[in-house]
Amino acid sequence: MVPRAARISDDRDGSPHERRIDGDAHRSCCRAPYEDRLGRSRRRSTRRAEQVRLLRLGHSCIREAVELLGFGSGSMRTIGVDATYRMDVAALERALEDDRAAGVRPIAVSASMGTTNTGAIDDLDAVADVCSRHGVWFHVDAAYGGPAVLLPEYAAAARGLARADSAALDPHKWMFVPVEAGFVAVRDAEAMRSTFSLVPPYIRSAGSATGVYGLPWFSEYGFQQTRGFRALKVWMTMKHAGLDGIRDRVAENIALARYLAERVRATPQLELAAPPGLSVVCFCHRGGADLNRGLLERLQLSGDAFLTSTELDGRFVLRACIVNDRSTRNDVDRMIETVVRIGAELTSGTAGAFP
Ligand SMILES: Cc1ncc(COP(=O)(O)O)c(C=O)c1O
């Protein structure tokens, strides 16, 4: 389960110091590829030729992790996307080749199973191929979209995900677990342990699977030592809903998002801003960014519906992400009606002063 706050001692630049960090699944697992690819040594200095590249930044938490770990923003490179907002895998391959040619050693690629912006799923199989050709750690951010692997429709993504070196999943997003509970699955548990373990001899166990000499401490696999029992609520939700229950709810949310997309297409005042991915639908009211900004503010404060916003290719758009198992078609209808009403008021100048 996710470390919340932790202290790490890090002297890879030769001067021992401590950093205080807030952890999450990505922040934890980002350290593992570093140690794995750079010889698992905390004491090794980072020479110019060993600079790291983390490619395809999806959610900002990955950038945050890279910065907190001291790699610096300059060590990241963002890979472009295609027209459906999926990673351009050919561009990824070229970037890795360019890195090698420039004497830079890329260490990790982060792909997405369900981006925050549009719910896009990268071609995980193809990314896995590129990563294995280049000997690069393959991480998948499945924080939001991971549970879609339960649906046959997403079997291809599930196959790609199964090839990851590490994957993050937030049950508080789409497994209907109360905030917050996140986890990271790492293929090579020993890499994780040898990266993080600072366990002093008086509490170190032999790590025997029988438990006779003590099990390995969870704290040896991440930043956090003492931890809350977050696993309990994940377990309870799974016991309560069952995998079938979670699968059904995820499928319903996706169906509802498709219904919303249909309603947008059928409403002349609105337009889809991106192909709907999983349960995310980005759209906007015709009339420009200012109108949509005003609309979003009024919509949220009306209490009728909660949309967020994002930017796609520099364009401000409204974003619906359906992850509530109680959402219904009526909610979607009501939201569309309210959006259209507020849009009409703003267009005609009858909306009145605000706030
Ligand atoms: C795809 C994705 N990854 C990671 C995160 C970060 O999750 P958290 O804020 O729960 O750490 C989010 C949050 O929205 C997300 O959508």
CSV table of C-alpha atoms and ligand atoms in Angstrom, one decimal:
chain,number,residue,atom,x,y,z
A,1,MET,CA,0.0,0.0,0.0
A,2,VAL,CA,1.0,3.6,-0.6
A,3,PRO,CA,3.6,5.3,1.7
A,4,ARG,CA,2.2,8.6,2.8
A,5,ALA,CA,5.2,10.5,4.1
A,6,ALA,CA,8.7,9.2,4.5
A,7,ARG,CA,12.3,10.2,4.9
A,8,ILE,CA,15.0,8.9,2.7
A,9,SER,CA,18.6,9.2,3.1
A,10,ASP,CA,20.4,9.6,-0.1
A,11,ASP,CA,24.1,10.2,-0.7
A,12,ARG,CA,24.3,9.3,-4.4
A,13,ASP,CA,25.9,12.7,-5.1
A,14,GLY,CA,28.5,12.0,-2.5
A,15,SER,CA,27.1,14.3,0.2
A,16,PRO,CA,24.8,12.6,2.6
A,17,HIS,CA,21.6,14.4,3.1
A,18,GLU,CA,17.9,13.8,3.7
A,19,ARG,CA,14.9,14.8,1.8
A,20,ARG,CA,11.3,14.8,3.1
A,21,ILE,CA,8.9,13.6,0.6
A,22,ASP,CA,5.2,12.7,0.3
A,23,GLY,CA,5.0,9.3,-1.3
A,24,ASP,CA,2.6,7.6,-3.6
A,25,ALA,CA,2.9,4.5,-5.8
A,26,HIS,CA,4.8,6.3,-8.5
A,27,ARG,CA,7.1,8.0,-6.2
A,28,SER,CA,8.0,4.7,-4.6
A,29,CYS,CA,8.6,2.8,-7.8
A,30,CYS,CA,10.5,5.5,-9.5
A,31,ARG,CA,13.4,4.8,-7.3
A,32,ALA,CA,13.6,1.1,-8.2
A,33,PRO,CA,14.4,1.6,-11.9
A,34,TYR,CA,17.1,4.1,-10.8
A,35,GLU,CA,18.8,1.6,-8.5
A,36,ASP,CA,18.2,-1.3,-10.9
A,37,ARG,CA,19.7,0.4,-14.0
A,38,LEU,CA,22.5,2.2,-12.2
A,39,GLY,CA,23.9,-0.7,-10.4
A,40,ARG,CA,21.8,-0.6,-7.2
A,41,SER,CA,24.4,1.4,-5.5
A,42,ARG,CA,23.4,4.3,-3.3
A,43,ARG,CA,27.0,5.6,-3.2
A,44,ARG,CA,27.6,5.9,-6.9
A,45,SER,CA,27.8,9.4,-8.2
A,46,THR,CA,25.7,10.4,-11.1
A,47,ARG,CA,28.1,11.2,-13.9
A,48,ARG,CA,27.0,13.1,-17.0
A,49,ALA,CA,26.8,10.0,-19.2
A,50,GLU,CA,24.5,8.3,-16.7
A,51,GLN,CA,21.8,10.9,-16.7
A,52,VAL,CA,18.4,9.5,-16.8
A,53,ARG,CA,15.4,10.0,-19.0
A,54,LEU,CA,11.9,9.4,-17.9
A,55,LEU,CA,9.8,9.5,-20.9
A,56,ARG,CA,6.2,10.1,-21.7
A,57,LEU,CA,5.0,12.1,-18.7
A,58,GLY,CA,1.4,11.4,-18.0
A,59,HIS,CA,0.1,12.6,-14.7
A,60,SER,CA,2.1,15.3,-13.0
A,61,CYS,CA,2.9,13.0,-10.0
A,62,ILE,CA,5.5,11.3,-12.2
A,63,ARG,CA,7.3,14.6,-12.8
A,64,GLU,CA,7.0,15.3,-9.1
A,65,ALA,CA,8.6,11.9,-8.3
A,66,VAL,CA,11.5,12.6,-10.7
A,67,GLU,CA,12.1,16.0,-9.2
A,68,LEU,CA,11.8,14.8,-5.6
A,69,LEU,CA,14.3,12.0,-6.3
A,70,GLY,CA,16.8,14.6,-7.4
A,71,PHE,CA,17.0,13.7,-11.1
A,72,GLY,CA,15.8,17.2,-12.1
A,73,SER,CA,13.3,18.2,-14.7
A,74,GLY,CA,16.0,18.2,-17.3
A,75,SER,CA,16.2,14.5,-17.1
A,76,MET,CA,12.7,14.0,-18.4
A,77,ARG,CA,11.6,13.9,-21.9
A,78,THR,CA,7.9,13.9,-23.0
A,79,ILE,CA,6.9,11.8,-25.9
A,80,GLY,CA,4.3,13.1,-28.3
A,81,VAL,CA,0.9,11.6,-28.8
A,82,ASP,CA,-1.1,10.7,-31.8
A,83,ALA,CA,-4.6,12.0,-32.8
A,84,THR,CA,-6.2,9.8,-30.2
A,85,TYR,CA,-3.9,11.1,-27.4
A,86,ARG,CA,-2.0,7.8,-27.2
A,87,MET,CA,1.8,7.7,-27.0
A,88,ASP,CA,3.5,7.9,-30.4
A,89,VAL,CA,5.5,4.7,-30.0
A,90,ALA,CA,7.7,5.4,-33.1
A,91,ALA,CA,8.7,8.8,-31.4
A,92,LEU,CA,9.5,6.9,-28.2
A,93,GLU,CA,11.8,4.6,-30.1
A,94,ARG,CA,13.5,7.5,-31.8
A,95,ALA,CA,13.9,9.3,-28.5
A,96,LEU,CA,15.6,6.3,-26.9
A,97,GLU,CA,17.9,6.0,-29.9
A,98,ASP,CA,18.8,9.7,-29.8
A,99,ASP,CA,19.6,9.3,-26.1
A,100,ARG,CA,22.0,6.5,-26.8
A,101,ALA,CA,23.6,8.4,-29.6
A,102,ALA,CA,24.1,11.4,-27.3
A,103,GLY,CA,25.7,9.2,-24.6
A,104,VAL,CA,22.7,9.4,-22.3
A,105,ARG,CA,21.4,6.4,-20.6
A,106,PRO,CA,17.6,6.2,-20.5
A,107,ILE,CA,16.3,4.2,-17.6
A,108,ALA,CA,12.5,4.2,-17.6
A,109,VAL,CA,9.4,4.8,-19.7
A,110,SER,CA,6.1,5.6,-18.1
A,111,ALA,CA,3.1,4.7,-20.3
A,112,SER,CA,-0.6,5.1,-19.4
A,113,MET,CA,-3.5,2.8,-19.0
A,114,GLY,CA,-6.1,5.5,-18.9
A,115,THR,CA,-4.7,9.1,-19.0
A,116,THR,CA,-6.1,11.6,-16.6
A,117,ASN,CA,-6.9,14.0,-19.5
A,118,THR,CA,-8.8,11.8,-21.9
A,119,GLY,CA,-8.7,8.2,-20.6
A,120,ALA,CA,-6.5,7.2,-23.5
A,121,ILE,CA,-4.7,3.8,-23.2
A,122,ASP,CA,-1.3,3.6,-24.8
A,123,ASP,CA,-0.3,0.7,-26.9
A,124,LEU,CA,1.2,-1.1,-24.0
A,125,ASP,CA,2.4,-4.1,-25.9
A,126,ALA,CA,4.3,-2.0,-28.4
A,127,VAL,CA,5.8,0.2,-25.6
A,128,ALA,CA,6.8,-3.1,-23.8
A,129,ASP,CA,8.6,-4.2,-27.0
A,130,VAL,CA,10.5,-0.9,-27.3
A,131,CYS,CA,11.5,-1.0,-23.6
A,132,SER,CA,12.8,-4.5,-23.8
A,133,ARG,CA,14.8,-3.7,-27.0
A,134,HIS,CA,16.4,-0.8,-25.2
A,135,GLY,CA,16.7,-2.4,-21.8
A,136,VAL,CA,14.6,0.3,-20.2
A,137,TRP,CA,12.3,-0.1,-17.2
A,138,PHE,CA,8.6,-0.2,-18.3
A,139,HIS,CA,6.2,1.4,-15.9
A,140,VAL,CA,2.5,1.7,-16.4
A,141,ASP,CA,0.4,4.3,-14.8
A,142,ALA,CA,-2.8,2.3,-14.4
A,143,ALA,CA,-3.9,4.4,-11.4
A,144,TYR,CA,-7.2,5.3,-12.9
A,145,GLY,CA,-7.8,2.9,-15.8
A,146,GLY,CA,-6.3,-0.4,-14.4
A,147,PRO,CA,-9.6,-2.0,-13.4
A,148,ALA,CA,-10.7,-2.0,-17.0
A,149,VAL,CA,-8.6,-5.1,-17.4
A,150,LEU,CA,-11.5,-6.9,-16.0
A,151,LEU,CA,-13.5,-6.3,-19.2
A,152,PRO,CA,-12.8,-8.6,-22.2
A,153,GLU,CA,-12.9,-5.4,-24.4
A,154,TYR,CA,-9.6,-4.4,-22.8
A,155,ALA,CA,-7.8,-7.7,-23.1
A,156,ALA,CA,-5.1,-6.3,-25.3
A,157,ALA,CA,-4.3,-3.6,-22.8
A,158,ALA,CA,-4.3,-6.3,-20.1
A,159,ARG,CA,-1.7,-8.2,-22.0
A,160,GLY,CA,0.5,-5.2,-22.4
A,161,LEU,CA,0.1,-4.3,-18.7
A,162,ALA,CA,1.1,-7.8,-17.7
A,163,ARG,CA,4.5,-7.1,-19.3
A,164,ALA,CA,5.2,-4.1,-17.1
A,165,ASP,CA,8.2,-4.0,-14.7
A,166,SER,CA,5.9,-1.9,-12.4
A,167,ALA,CA,2.4,-0.7,-12.5
A,168,ALA,CA,0.5,1.7,-10.2
A,169,LEU,CA,-3.2,1.4,-9.3
A,170,ASP,CA,-5.3,3.6,-7.2
A,171,PRO,CA,-8.3,1.6,-5.8
A,172,HIS,CA,-9.8,4.9,-4.6
A,173,LYS,CA,-10.2,5.9,-8.2
A,174,TRP,CA,-12.1,3.1,-10.0
A,175,MET,CA,-12.4,0.3,-7.5
A,176,PHE,CA,-14.9,2.4,-5.5
A,177,VAL,CA,-12.7,2.3,-2.4
A,178,PRO,CA,-12.8,5.4,-0.1
A,179,VAL,CA,-9.9,7.9,-0.6
A,180,GLU,CA,-7.1,7.1,-0.4
A,181,ALA,CA,-5.5,3.8,-1.2
A,182,GLY,CA,-3.0,3.2,-3.9
A,183,PHE,CA,-0.6,0.5,-4.6
A,184,VAL,CA,2.2,-0.4,-6.9
A,185,ALA,CA,2.9,-3.8,-8.3
A,186,VAL,CA,6.6,-4.5,-9.0
A,187,ARG,CA,7.7,-7.6,-10.9
A,188,ASP,CA,11.0,-8.0,-9.2
A,189,ALA,CA,10.4,-7.8,-5.5
A,190,GLU,CA,14.1,-8.2,-4.7
A,191,ALA,CA,15.0,-5.1,-6.8
A,192,MET,CA,12.5,-3.2,-4.7
A,193,ARG,CA,13.9,-4.5,-1.4
A,194,SER,CA,17.5,-3.9,-2.3
A,195,THR,CA,16.5,-0.4,-3.4
A,196,PHE,CA,14.7,0.7,-0.2
A,197,SER,CA,15.8,-1.5,2.6
A,198,LEU,CA,17.6,0.4,5.3
A,199,VAL,CA,16.4,-1.9,8.0
A,200,PRO,CA,18.8,-1.9,11.0
A,201,PRO,CA,20.1,-5.3,12.2
A,202,TYR,CA,17.8,-5.3,15.3
A,203,ILE,CA,14.7,-5.5,13.2
A,204,ARG,CA,16.0,-7.2,10.0
A,205,SER,CA,14.4,-10.5,9.2
A,206,ALA,CA,15.8,-13.3,7.1
A,207,GLY,CA,12.9,-12.7,4.9
A,208,SER,CA,11.8,-16.4,5.1
A,209,ALA,CA,8.5,-17.1,3.3
A,210,THR,CA,7.5,-19.4,6.2
A,211,GLY,CA,7.6,-16.5,8.6
A,212,VAL,CA,9.7,-18.6,11.1
A,213,TYR,CA,12.5,-16.1,11.0
A,214,GLY,CA,10.1,-13.2,10.4
A,215,LEU,CA,8.7,-11.9,7.2
A,216,PRO,CA,10.4,-9.1,5.3
A,217,TRP,CA,9.1,-5.7,6.5
A,218,PHE,CA,6.8,-3.8,4.2
A,219,SER,CA,9.0,-0.8,4.9
A,220,GLU,CA,11.8,-2.5,3.1
A,221,TYR,CA,9.9,-2.1,-0.2
A,222,GLY,CA,9.2,1.6,-0.1
A,223,PHE,CA,9.7,4.9,1.7
A,224,GLN,CA,7.2,4.4,4.5
A,225,GLN,CA,7.9,2.6,7.8
A,226,THR,CA,4.8,2.5,10.1
A,227,ARG,CA,1.7,2.4,7.9
A,228,GLY,CA,-2.0,2.4,8.3
A,229,PHE,CA,-4.1,-0.6,7.4
A,230,ARG,CA,-5.3,0.7,4.0
A,231,ALA,CA,-5.4,-2.8,2.6
A,232,LEU,CA,-8.4,-3.4,4.8
A,233,LYS,CA,-10.7,-1.2,2.9
A,234,VAL,CA,-9.5,-2.5,-0.4
A,235,TRP,CA,-10.1,-6.0,0.8
A,236,MET,CA,-13.5,-5.2,2.2
A,237,THR,CA,-14.6,-3.5,-1.0
A,238,MET,CA,-13.5,-6.5,-3.0
A,239,LYS,CA,-15.3,-8.9,-0.5
A,240,HIS,CA,-18.4,-6.7,-0.7
A,241,ALA,CA,-18.6,-6.2,-4.4
A,242,GLY,CA,-16.6,-9.2,-5.7
A,243,LEU,CA,-14.6,-9.0,-8.9
A,244,ASP,CA,-17.8,-9.4,-10.8
A,245,GLY,CA,-19.4,-6.4,-8.9
A,246,ILE,CA,-16.4,-4.2,-9.7
A,247,ARG,CA,-16.3,-5.4,-13.3
A,248,ASP,CA,-20.1,-4.5,-13.7
A,249,ARG,CA,-19.7,-1.1,-12.1
A,250,VAL,CA,-16.7,-0.3,-14.4
A,251,ALA,CA,-18.7,-1.5,-17.4
A,252,GLU,CA,-21.6,0.7,-16.4
A,253,ASN,CA,-19.5,3.8,-16.0
A,254,ILE,CA,-18.0,3.2,-19.4
A,255,ALA,CA,-21.5,2.8,-20.9
A,256,LEU,CA,-22.6,5.9,-19.2
A,257,ALA,CA,-19.6,7.8,-20.6
A,258,ARG,CA,-20.5,6.6,-24.1
A,259,TYR,CA,-24.1,7.8,-23.5
A,260,LEU,CA,-22.7,11.2,-22.5
A,261,ALA,CA,-20.6,11.3,-25.7
A,262,GLU,CA,-23.7,10.5,-27.7
A,263,ARG,CA,-25.7,13.3,-26.0
A,264,VAL,CA,-22.8,15.7,-26.7
A,265,ARG,CA,-22.8,14.7,-30.4
A,266,ALA,CA,-26.5,15.2,-30.6
A,267,THR,CA,-26.5,18.6,-29.0
A,268,PRO,CA,-25.7,21.3,-31.6
A,269,GLN,CA,-24.4,23.8,-28.9
A,270,LEU,CA,-21.8,21.2,-27.8
A,271,GLU,CA,-18.8,19.5,-29.4
A,272,LEU,CA,-16.6,16.6,-28.4
A,273,ALA,CA,-13.1,17.7,-27.8
A,274,ALA,CA,-11.4,14.2,-27.9
A,275,PRO,CA,-12.4,10.6,-28.5
A,276,PRO,CA,-13.9,9.4,-25.2
A,277,GLY,CA,-11.5,7.0,-23.4
A,278,LEU,CA,-12.7,4.6,-20.7
A,279,SER,CA,-15.1,6.8,-18.6
A,280,VAL,CA,-13.6,10.2,-19.5
A,281,VAL,CA,-15.4,12.5,-21.9
A,282,CYS,CA,-13.9,15.9,-22.9
A,283,PHE,CA,-16.2,18.3,-24.6
A,284,CYS,CA,-17.0,22.0,-24.8
A,285,HIS,CA,-19.7,24.5,-25.4
A,286,ARG,CA,-19.4,26.4,-28.7
A,287,GLY,CA,-18.2,29.9,-28.1
A,288,GLY,CA,-14.6,29.8,-26.9
A,289,ALA,CA,-12.5,29.4,-23.8
A,290,ASP,CA,-13.9,32.3,-21.8
A,291,LEU,CA,-17.5,31.1,-22.2
A,292,ASN,CA,-16.5,27.6,-21.1
A,293,ARG,CA,-14.6,28.9,-18.1
A,294,GLY,CA,-17.6,30.9,-17.0
A,295,LEU,CA,-19.8,28.0,-17.7
A,296,LEU,CA,-17.7,25.6,-15.6
A,297,GLU,CA,-17.7,28.0,-12.6
A,298,ARG,CA,-21.4,28.5,-12.7
A,299,LEU,CA,-22.1,24.7,-13.2
A,300,GLN,CA,-19.9,23.7,-10.3
A,301,LEU,CA,-21.4,26.3,-7.9
A,302,SER,CA,-24.9,25.4,-9.0
A,303,GLY,CA,-24.4,22.0,-7.3
A,304,ASP,CA,-26.1,20.3,-10.2
A,305,ALA,CA,-23.0,18.6,-11.6
A,306,PHE,CA,-19.3,18.4,-11.1
A,307,LEU,CA,-17.1,18.7,-14.1
A,308,THR,CA,-13.5,19.6,-14.2
A,309,SER,CA,-11.6,21.1,-17.0
A,310,THR,CA,-8.4,20.4,-18.9
A,311,GLU,CA,-6.4,21.7,-21.8
A,312,LEU,CA,-6.1,19.7,-25.0
A,313,ASP,CA,-3.6,21.0,-27.5
A,314,GLY,CA,-3.8,24.4,-25.7
A,315,ARG,CA,-7.6,24.5,-25.8
A,316,PHE,CA,-9.6,24.8,-22.6
A,317,VAL,CA,-12.3,22.0,-22.5
A,318,LEU,CA,-14.7,20.6,-20.0
A,319,ARG,CA,-13.9,17.1,-18.7
A,320,ALA,CA,-16.3,14.5,-17.2
A,321,CYS,CA,-14.8,11.5,-15.5
A,322,ILE,CA,-17.5,9.0,-14.3
A,323,VAL,CA,-16.2,6.9,-11.5
A,324,ASN,CA,-19.2,6.8,-9.3
A,325,ASP,CA,-21.3,3.6,-9.3
A,326,ARG,CA,-24.4,5.6,-8.4
A,327,SER,CA,-24.3,7.8,-11.5
A,328,THR,CA,-27.2,7.3,-13.9
A,329,ARG,CA,-28.4,8.4,-17.3
A,330,ASN,CA,-30.6,10.9,-15.4
A,331,ASP,CA,-27.5,12.6,-14.0
A,332,VAL,CA,-26.0,12.8,-17.4
A,333,ASP,CA,-29.2,14.3,-18.9
A,334,ARG,CA,-29.5,16.8,-16.1
A,335,MET,CA,-25.8,17.8,-16.5
A,336,ILE,CA,-26.3,18.4,-20.3
A,337,GLU,CA,-29.4,20.4,-19.7
A,338,THR,CA,-27.7,22.6,-17.2
A,339,VAL,CA,-24.6,23.1,-19.4
A,340,VAL,CA,-26.9,24.1,-22.3
A,341,ARG,CA,-28.9,26.4,-20.1
A,342,ILE,CA,-25.9,28.2,-18.6
A,343,GLY,CA,-24.3,28.3,-22.1
A,344,ALA,CA,-27.4,30.0,-23.5
A,345,GLU,CA,-27.5,32.5,-20.6
A,346,LEU,CA,-23.8,33.4,-21.2
A,347,THR,CA,-24.2,33.7,-24.9
A,348,SER,CA,-27.3,35.9,-24.7
A,349,GLY,CA,-25.8,38.0,-21.9
A,350,THR,CA,-28.6,37.1,-19.5
A,351,ALA,CA,-26.4,35.2,-17.1
A,352,GLY,CA,-26.1,38.2,-14.8
A,353,ALA,CA,-23.0,39.3,-12.8
A,354,PHE,CA,-20.9,36.6,-11.3
A,355,PRO,CA,-20.1,35.6,-8.6
B,1,LIG,C1,-3.8,8.6,-14.3
B,1,LIG,C2,-3.4,9.1,-13.0
B,1,LIG,N1,-2.3,8.8,-12.4
B,1,LIG,C3,-1.9,9.2,-11.2
B,1,LIG,C4,-2.8,10.1,-10.5
B,1,LIG,C5,-2.3,10.6,-9.1
B,1,LIG,O1,-3.1,10.0,-8.2
B,1,LIG,P1,-3.2,10.5,-6.6
B,1,LIG,O2,-3.5,11.9,-6.6
B,1,LIG,O3,-4.2,9.7,-6.0
B,1,LIG,O4,-1.8,10.2,-6.1
B,1,LIG,C6,-4.0,10.5,-11.0
B,1,LIG,C7,-4.9,11.4,-10.3
B,1,LIG,O5,-5.8,11.9,-10.8
B,1,LIG,C8,-4.3,10.0,-12.3
B,1,LIG,O6,-5.5,10.3,-12.9
